Short mmCIF file of C-alpha atoms in Angstrom, two decimals:
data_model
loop_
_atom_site.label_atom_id
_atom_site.label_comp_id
_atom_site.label_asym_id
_atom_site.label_seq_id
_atom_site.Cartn_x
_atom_site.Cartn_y
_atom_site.Cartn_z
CA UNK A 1046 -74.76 -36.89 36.63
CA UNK A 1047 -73.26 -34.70 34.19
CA UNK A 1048 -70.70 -31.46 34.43
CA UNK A 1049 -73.47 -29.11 33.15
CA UNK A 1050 -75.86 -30.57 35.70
CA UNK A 1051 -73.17 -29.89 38.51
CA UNK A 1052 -72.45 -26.27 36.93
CA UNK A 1053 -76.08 -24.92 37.41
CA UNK A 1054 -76.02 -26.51 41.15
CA UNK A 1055 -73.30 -24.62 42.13
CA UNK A 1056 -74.70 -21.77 40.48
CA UNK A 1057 -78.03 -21.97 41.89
CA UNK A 1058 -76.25 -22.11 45.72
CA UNK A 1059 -73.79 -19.42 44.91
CA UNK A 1060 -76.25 -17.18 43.67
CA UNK A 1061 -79.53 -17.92 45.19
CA UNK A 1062 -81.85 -18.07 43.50
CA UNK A 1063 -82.74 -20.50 39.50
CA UNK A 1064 -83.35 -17.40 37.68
CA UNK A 1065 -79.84 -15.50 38.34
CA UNK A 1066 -78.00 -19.34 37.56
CA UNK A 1067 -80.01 -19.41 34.18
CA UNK A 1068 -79.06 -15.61 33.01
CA UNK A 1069 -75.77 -16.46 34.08
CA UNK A 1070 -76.00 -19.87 31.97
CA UNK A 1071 -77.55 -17.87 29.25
CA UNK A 1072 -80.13 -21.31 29.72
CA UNK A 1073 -84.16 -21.20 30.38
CA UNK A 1074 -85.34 -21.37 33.86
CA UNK A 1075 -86.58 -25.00 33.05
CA UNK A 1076 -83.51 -26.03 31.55
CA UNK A 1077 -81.42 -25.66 35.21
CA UNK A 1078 -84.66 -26.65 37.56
CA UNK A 1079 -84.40 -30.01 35.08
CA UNK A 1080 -80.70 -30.06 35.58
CA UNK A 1081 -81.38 -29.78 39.56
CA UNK A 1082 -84.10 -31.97 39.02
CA UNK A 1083 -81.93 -34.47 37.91
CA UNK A 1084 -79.14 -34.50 40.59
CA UNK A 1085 -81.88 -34.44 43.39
CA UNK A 1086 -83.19 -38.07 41.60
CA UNK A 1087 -79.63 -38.96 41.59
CA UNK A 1088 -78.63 -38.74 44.96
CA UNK A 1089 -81.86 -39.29 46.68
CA UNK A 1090 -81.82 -35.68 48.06
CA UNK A 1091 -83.35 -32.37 47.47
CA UNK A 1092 -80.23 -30.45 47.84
CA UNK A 1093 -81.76 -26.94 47.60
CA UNK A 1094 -84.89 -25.79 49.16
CA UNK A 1095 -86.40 -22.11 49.16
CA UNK A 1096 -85.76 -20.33 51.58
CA UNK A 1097 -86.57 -16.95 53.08
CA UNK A 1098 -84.11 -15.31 50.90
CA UNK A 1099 -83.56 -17.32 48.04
CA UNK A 1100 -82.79 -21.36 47.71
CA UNK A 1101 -80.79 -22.52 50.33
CA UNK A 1102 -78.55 -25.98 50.96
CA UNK A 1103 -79.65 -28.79 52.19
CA UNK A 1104 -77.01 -30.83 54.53
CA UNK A 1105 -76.64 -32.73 51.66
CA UNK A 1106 -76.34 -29.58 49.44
CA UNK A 1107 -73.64 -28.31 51.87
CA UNK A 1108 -71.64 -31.37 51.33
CA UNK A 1109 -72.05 -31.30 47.69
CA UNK A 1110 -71.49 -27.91 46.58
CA UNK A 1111 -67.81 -27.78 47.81
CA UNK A 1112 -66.83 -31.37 45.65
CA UNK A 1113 -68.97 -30.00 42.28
CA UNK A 1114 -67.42 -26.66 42.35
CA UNK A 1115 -63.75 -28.69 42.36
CA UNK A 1116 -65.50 -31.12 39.29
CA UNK A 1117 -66.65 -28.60 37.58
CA UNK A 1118 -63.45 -26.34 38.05
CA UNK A 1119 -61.41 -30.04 36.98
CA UNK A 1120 -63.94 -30.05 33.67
CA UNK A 1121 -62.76 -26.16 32.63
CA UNK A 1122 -58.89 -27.10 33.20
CA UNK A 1123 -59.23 -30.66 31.34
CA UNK A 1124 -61.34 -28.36 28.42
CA UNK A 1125 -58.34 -25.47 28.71
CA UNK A 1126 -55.60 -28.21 28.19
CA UNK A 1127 -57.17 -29.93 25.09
CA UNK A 1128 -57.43 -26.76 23.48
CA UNK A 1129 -53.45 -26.16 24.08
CA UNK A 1130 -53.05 -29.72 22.80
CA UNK A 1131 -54.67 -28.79 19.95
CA UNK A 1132 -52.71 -25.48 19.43
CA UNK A 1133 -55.56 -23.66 19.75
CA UNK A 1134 -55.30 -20.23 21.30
CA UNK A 1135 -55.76 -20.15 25.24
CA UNK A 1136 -59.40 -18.49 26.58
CA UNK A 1137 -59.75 -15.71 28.81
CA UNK A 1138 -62.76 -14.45 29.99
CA UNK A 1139 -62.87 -10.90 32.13
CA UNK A 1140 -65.72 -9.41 33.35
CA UNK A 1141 -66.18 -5.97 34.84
CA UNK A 1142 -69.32 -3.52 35.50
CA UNK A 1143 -70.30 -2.05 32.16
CA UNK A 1144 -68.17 1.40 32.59
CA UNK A 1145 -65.03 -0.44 33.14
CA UNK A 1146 -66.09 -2.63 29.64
CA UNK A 1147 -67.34 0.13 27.99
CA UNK A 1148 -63.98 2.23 28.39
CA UNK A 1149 -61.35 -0.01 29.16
CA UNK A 1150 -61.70 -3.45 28.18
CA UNK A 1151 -61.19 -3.24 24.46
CA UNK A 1152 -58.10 -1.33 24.64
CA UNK A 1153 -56.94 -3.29 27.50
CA UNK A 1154 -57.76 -6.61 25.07
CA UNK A 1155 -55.53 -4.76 21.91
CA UNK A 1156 -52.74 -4.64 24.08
CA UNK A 1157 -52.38 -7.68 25.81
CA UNK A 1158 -53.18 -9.42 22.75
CA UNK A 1159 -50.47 -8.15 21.03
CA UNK A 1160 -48.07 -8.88 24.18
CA UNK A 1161 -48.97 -12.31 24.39
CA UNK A 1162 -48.66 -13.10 20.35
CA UNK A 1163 -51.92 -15.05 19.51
CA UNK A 1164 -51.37 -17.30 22.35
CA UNK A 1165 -54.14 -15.70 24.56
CA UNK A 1166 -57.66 -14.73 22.82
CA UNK A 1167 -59.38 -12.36 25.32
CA UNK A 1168 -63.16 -11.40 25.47
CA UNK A 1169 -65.00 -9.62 27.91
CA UNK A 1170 -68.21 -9.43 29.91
CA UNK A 1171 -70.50 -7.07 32.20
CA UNK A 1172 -71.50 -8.96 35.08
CA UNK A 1173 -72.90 -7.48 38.05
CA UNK A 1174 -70.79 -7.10 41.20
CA UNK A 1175 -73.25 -9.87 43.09
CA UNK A 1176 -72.19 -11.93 40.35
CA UNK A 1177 -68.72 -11.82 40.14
CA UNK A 1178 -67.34 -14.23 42.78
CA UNK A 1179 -69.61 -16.86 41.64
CA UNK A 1180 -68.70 -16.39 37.72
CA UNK A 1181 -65.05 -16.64 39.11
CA UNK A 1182 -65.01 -19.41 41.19
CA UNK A 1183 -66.80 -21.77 38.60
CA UNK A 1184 -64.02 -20.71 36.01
CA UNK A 1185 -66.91 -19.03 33.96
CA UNK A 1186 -64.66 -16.17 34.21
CA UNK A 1187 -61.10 -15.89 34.62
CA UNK A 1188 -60.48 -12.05 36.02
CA UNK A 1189 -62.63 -9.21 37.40
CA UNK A 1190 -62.43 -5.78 37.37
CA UNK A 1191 -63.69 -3.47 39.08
CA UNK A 1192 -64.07 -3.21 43.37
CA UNK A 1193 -62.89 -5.71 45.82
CA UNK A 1194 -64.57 -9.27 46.37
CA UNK A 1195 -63.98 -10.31 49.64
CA UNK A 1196 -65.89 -13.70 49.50
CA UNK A 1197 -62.26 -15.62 50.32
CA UNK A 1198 -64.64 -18.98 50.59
CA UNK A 1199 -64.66 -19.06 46.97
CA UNK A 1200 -60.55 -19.06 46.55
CA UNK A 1201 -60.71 -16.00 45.30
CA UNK A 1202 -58.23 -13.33 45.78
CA UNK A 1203 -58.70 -9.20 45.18
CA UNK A 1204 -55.65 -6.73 44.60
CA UNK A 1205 -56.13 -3.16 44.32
CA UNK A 1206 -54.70 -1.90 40.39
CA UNK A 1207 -55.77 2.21 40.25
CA UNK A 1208 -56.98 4.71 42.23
CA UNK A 1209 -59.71 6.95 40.80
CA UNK A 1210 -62.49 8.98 42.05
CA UNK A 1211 -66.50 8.82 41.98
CA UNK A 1212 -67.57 12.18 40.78
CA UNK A 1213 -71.49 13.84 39.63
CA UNK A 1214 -71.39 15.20 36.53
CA UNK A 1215 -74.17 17.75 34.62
CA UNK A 1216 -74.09 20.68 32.27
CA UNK A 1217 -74.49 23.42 34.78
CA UNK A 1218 -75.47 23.30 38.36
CA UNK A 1219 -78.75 21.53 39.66
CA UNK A 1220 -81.18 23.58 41.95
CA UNK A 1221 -82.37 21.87 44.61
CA UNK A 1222 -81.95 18.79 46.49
CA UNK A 1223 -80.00 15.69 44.99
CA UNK A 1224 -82.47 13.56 45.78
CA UNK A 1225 -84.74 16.05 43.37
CA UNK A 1226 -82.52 15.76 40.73
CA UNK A 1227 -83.16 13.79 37.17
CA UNK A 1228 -80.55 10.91 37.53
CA UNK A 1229 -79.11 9.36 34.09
CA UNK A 1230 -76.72 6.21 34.96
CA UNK A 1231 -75.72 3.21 32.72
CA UNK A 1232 -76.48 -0.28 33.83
CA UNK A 1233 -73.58 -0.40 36.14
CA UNK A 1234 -75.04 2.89 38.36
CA UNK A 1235 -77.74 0.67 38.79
CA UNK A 1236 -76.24 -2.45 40.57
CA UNK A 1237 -77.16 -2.49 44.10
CA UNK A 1238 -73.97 -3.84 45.02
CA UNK A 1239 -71.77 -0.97 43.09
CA UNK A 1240 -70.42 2.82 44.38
CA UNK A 1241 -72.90 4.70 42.23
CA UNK A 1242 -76.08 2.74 43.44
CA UNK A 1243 -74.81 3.22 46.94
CA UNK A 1244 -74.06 7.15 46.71
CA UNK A 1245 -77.99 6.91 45.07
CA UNK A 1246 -79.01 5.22 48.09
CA UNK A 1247 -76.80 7.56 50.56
CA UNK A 1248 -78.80 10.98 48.84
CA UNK A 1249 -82.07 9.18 48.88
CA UNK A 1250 -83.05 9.27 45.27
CA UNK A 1251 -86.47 7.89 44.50
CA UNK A 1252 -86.86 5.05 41.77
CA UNK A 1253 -88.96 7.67 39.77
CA UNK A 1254 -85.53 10.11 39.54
CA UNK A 1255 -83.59 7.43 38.07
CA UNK A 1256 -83.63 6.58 34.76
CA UNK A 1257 -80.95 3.68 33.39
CA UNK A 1258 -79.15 4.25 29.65
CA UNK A 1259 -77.26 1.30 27.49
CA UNK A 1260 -73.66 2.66 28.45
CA UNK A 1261 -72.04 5.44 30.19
CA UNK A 1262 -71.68 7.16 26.83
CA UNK A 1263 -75.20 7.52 26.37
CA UNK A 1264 -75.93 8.93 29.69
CA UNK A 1265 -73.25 11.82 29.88
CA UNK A 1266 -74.82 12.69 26.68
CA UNK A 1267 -78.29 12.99 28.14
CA UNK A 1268 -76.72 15.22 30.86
CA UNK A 1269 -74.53 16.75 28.52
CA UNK A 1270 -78.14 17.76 26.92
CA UNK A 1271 -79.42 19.47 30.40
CA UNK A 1272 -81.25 16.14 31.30
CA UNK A 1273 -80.12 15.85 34.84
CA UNK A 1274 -77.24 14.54 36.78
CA UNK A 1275 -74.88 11.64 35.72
CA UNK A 1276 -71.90 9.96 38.24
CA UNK A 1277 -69.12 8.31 36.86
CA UNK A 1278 -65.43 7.85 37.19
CA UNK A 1279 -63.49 11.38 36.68
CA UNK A 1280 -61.04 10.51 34.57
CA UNK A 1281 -63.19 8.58 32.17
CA UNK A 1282 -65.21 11.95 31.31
CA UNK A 1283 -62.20 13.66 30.64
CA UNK A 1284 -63.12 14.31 26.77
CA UNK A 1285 -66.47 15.70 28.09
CA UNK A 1286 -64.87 17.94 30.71
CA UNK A 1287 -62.50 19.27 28.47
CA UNK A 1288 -64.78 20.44 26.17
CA UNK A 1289 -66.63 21.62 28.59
CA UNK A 1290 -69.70 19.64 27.77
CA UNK A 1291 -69.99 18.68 31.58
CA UNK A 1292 -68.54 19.47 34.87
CA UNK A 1293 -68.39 18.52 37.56
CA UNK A 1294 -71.23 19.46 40.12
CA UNK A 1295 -71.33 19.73 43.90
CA UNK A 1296 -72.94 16.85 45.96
CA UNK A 1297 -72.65 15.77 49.66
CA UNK A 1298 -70.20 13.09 49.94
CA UNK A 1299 -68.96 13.76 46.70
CA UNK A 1300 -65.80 12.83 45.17
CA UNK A 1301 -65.82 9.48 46.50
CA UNK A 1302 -61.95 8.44 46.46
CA UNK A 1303 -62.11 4.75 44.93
CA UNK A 1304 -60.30 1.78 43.65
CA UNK A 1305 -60.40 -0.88 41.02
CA UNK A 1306 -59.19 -4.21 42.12
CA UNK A 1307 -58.34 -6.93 39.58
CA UNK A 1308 -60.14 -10.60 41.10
CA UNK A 1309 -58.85 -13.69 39.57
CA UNK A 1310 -58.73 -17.17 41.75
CA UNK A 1311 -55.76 -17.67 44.29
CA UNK A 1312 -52.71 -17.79 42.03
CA UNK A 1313 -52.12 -21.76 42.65
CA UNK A 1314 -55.55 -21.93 40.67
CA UNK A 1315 -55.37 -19.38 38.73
CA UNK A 1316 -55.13 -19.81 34.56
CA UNK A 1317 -51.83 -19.22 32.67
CA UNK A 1318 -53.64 -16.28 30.72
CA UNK A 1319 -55.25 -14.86 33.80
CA UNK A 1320 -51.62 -14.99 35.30
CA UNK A 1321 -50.20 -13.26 32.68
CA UNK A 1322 -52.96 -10.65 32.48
CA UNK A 1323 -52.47 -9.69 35.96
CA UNK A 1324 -48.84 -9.32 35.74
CA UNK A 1325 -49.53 -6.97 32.77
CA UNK A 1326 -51.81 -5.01 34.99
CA UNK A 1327 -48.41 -4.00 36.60
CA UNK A 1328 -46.73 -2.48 33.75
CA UNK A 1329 -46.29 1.52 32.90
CA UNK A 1330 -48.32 0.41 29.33
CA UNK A 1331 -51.43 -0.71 31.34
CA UNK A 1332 -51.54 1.54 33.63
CA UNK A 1333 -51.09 4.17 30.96
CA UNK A 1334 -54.20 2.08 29.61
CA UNK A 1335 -56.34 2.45 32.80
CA UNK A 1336 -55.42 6.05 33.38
CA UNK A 1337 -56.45 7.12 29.47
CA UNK A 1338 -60.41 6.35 28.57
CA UNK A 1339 -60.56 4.67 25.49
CA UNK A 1340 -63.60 5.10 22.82
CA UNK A 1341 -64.85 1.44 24.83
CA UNK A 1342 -66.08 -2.12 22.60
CA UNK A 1343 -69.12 -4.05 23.78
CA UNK A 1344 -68.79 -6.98 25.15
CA UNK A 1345 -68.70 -9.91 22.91
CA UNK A 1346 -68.88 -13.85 23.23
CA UNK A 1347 -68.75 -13.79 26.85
CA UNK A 1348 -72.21 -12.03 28.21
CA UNK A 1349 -72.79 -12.57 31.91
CA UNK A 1350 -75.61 -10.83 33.44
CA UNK A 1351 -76.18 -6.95 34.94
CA UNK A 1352 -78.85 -6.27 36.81
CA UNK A 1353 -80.46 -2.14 36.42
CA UNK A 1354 -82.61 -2.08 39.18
CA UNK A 1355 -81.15 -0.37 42.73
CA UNK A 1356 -84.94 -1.53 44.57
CA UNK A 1357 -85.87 -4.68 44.67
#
């Protein structure tokens, strides 16, 4: 029984299903059924078993998954406090929808990075929303940004940061009905789980409408263009509005008045790093940070998954 073997167990249960585990892994599908495989010869059970929805626990699987989520959380501390031993600069991994990354992340990184001195080395991630709790409360991720997670099972805590709004953006008006409209949207828009996929779902926009772009850049430039419409945080398009490349367009239920939360574990868990990055989340400088859209860095080392597909 290894850590790695416990890892894409907990994974598996947390997220349903082998195939979101190994994305999340960045592993093949064989590599974690071998790795579940192997625990289910261990302990003489099968532990998971498919379901209606997705694998589900065993009773054996039910008392597991609660002890190898605390092992495998022991294995990232005992990993975190060799590399201080060794002077080594402390990891921390945050993970946000791809908007969030995309605009905020990389200046966010600059500046905490120089606040902390070298100590902390910061990368960042898109994960889907689905995601999040999971990548969180297996200490593949440190803090999340973006809305609240509310599954307070996995020791994981939300606490609202900004306010911002949800608005639709185009080059002129649209005729017709929203649900008629071309709709451009990065990978984030298309997360069943996140505010733009659910104001999609709300106006009834067919699959064929929607088409999904590498980053939020990219798709206020299609609409920018006269390709269609293209929701996204106000504030962010604020280059693009004041230039007058977009506006902003009437829609039913439009603005949607939002929040970004920051997620990290319950602060007894918590990381050092992720501690100090939340306190910084406080300060006039990051707020400053979160209120001004920055020209956005892709994410790095740390690469959870995103999902683009609203229907499934």
């Amino acid at each position: 029984m290894t850590l790695t073997q416990l890892s894409a167990f907990v994974l598996v249960a947390r997220l349903g299903s082998v195939r979101a585990a190994a994305t999340t892994l960045g592993v093949s599908e064989p590599a974690v059924s071998q790795a579940i495989s192997a625990l289910r010869k261990h302990f003489g059970d099968q532990l998971l078993i498919r379901g209606e929805n997705g694998m589900v626990l065993t009773a054996g699987g039910h008392r597991l998954v609660g002890i190898a989520a605390q092992m495998v959380g022991l294995g990232a501390e005992a990993e975190s406090a060799v590399r201080s031993a060794q002077g080594a600069p402390e990891q921390l991994r945050l993970i946000a929808p791809s908007g969030l990354v995309e605009f905020v992340a990389g200046p966010l990184a600059e500046a905490f990075g120089e606040r902390a001195g070298g100590r902390i080395e910061m990368s960042s991630g898109v994960a889907g929303i689905a995601e999040m709790a999971a990548l969180l409360s297996q200490r593949l991720a440190d803090i999340a940004l973006g809305p609240a997670l509310t599954d307070r099972a996995l020791g994981i805590v939300s606490e609202p940061i900004f306010r911002c709004r949800l608005v639709v953006l185009a080059a002129a008006p649209l005729r017709g009905a929203p649900s008629s409209w071309p709709w451009l949207v990065d990978p984030s828009g298309a997360d069943p789980d996140g505010e733009v996929g659910a104001l999609l779902r709300r106006l009834g926009v067919p699959e064929s409408r929607l088409s999904v772009y590498p980053n939020q850049t990219a798709a206020w430039e299609a609409a920018a263009r006269g390709g269609g419409a293209a929701p996204g945080v106000q504030h962010l398009a604020a280059h693009q509005l004041r230039r007058g490349e977009l506006q902003i367009v009437d829609v039913p239920g439009t603005p949607v008045d939002t929040c970004w939360y920051a997620t990290t574990l319950a602060p007894d868990r918590r990381s050092v790093a992720a501690g100090s990055l939340r306190r910084f989340l406080d300060t006039p400088d990051a707020m400053h940070l979160l209120r001004t859209p920055g020209a956005g860095v892709p994410p790095s080392r740390f690469r959870p998954p995103v999902y683009v597909t609203i229907w499934s």
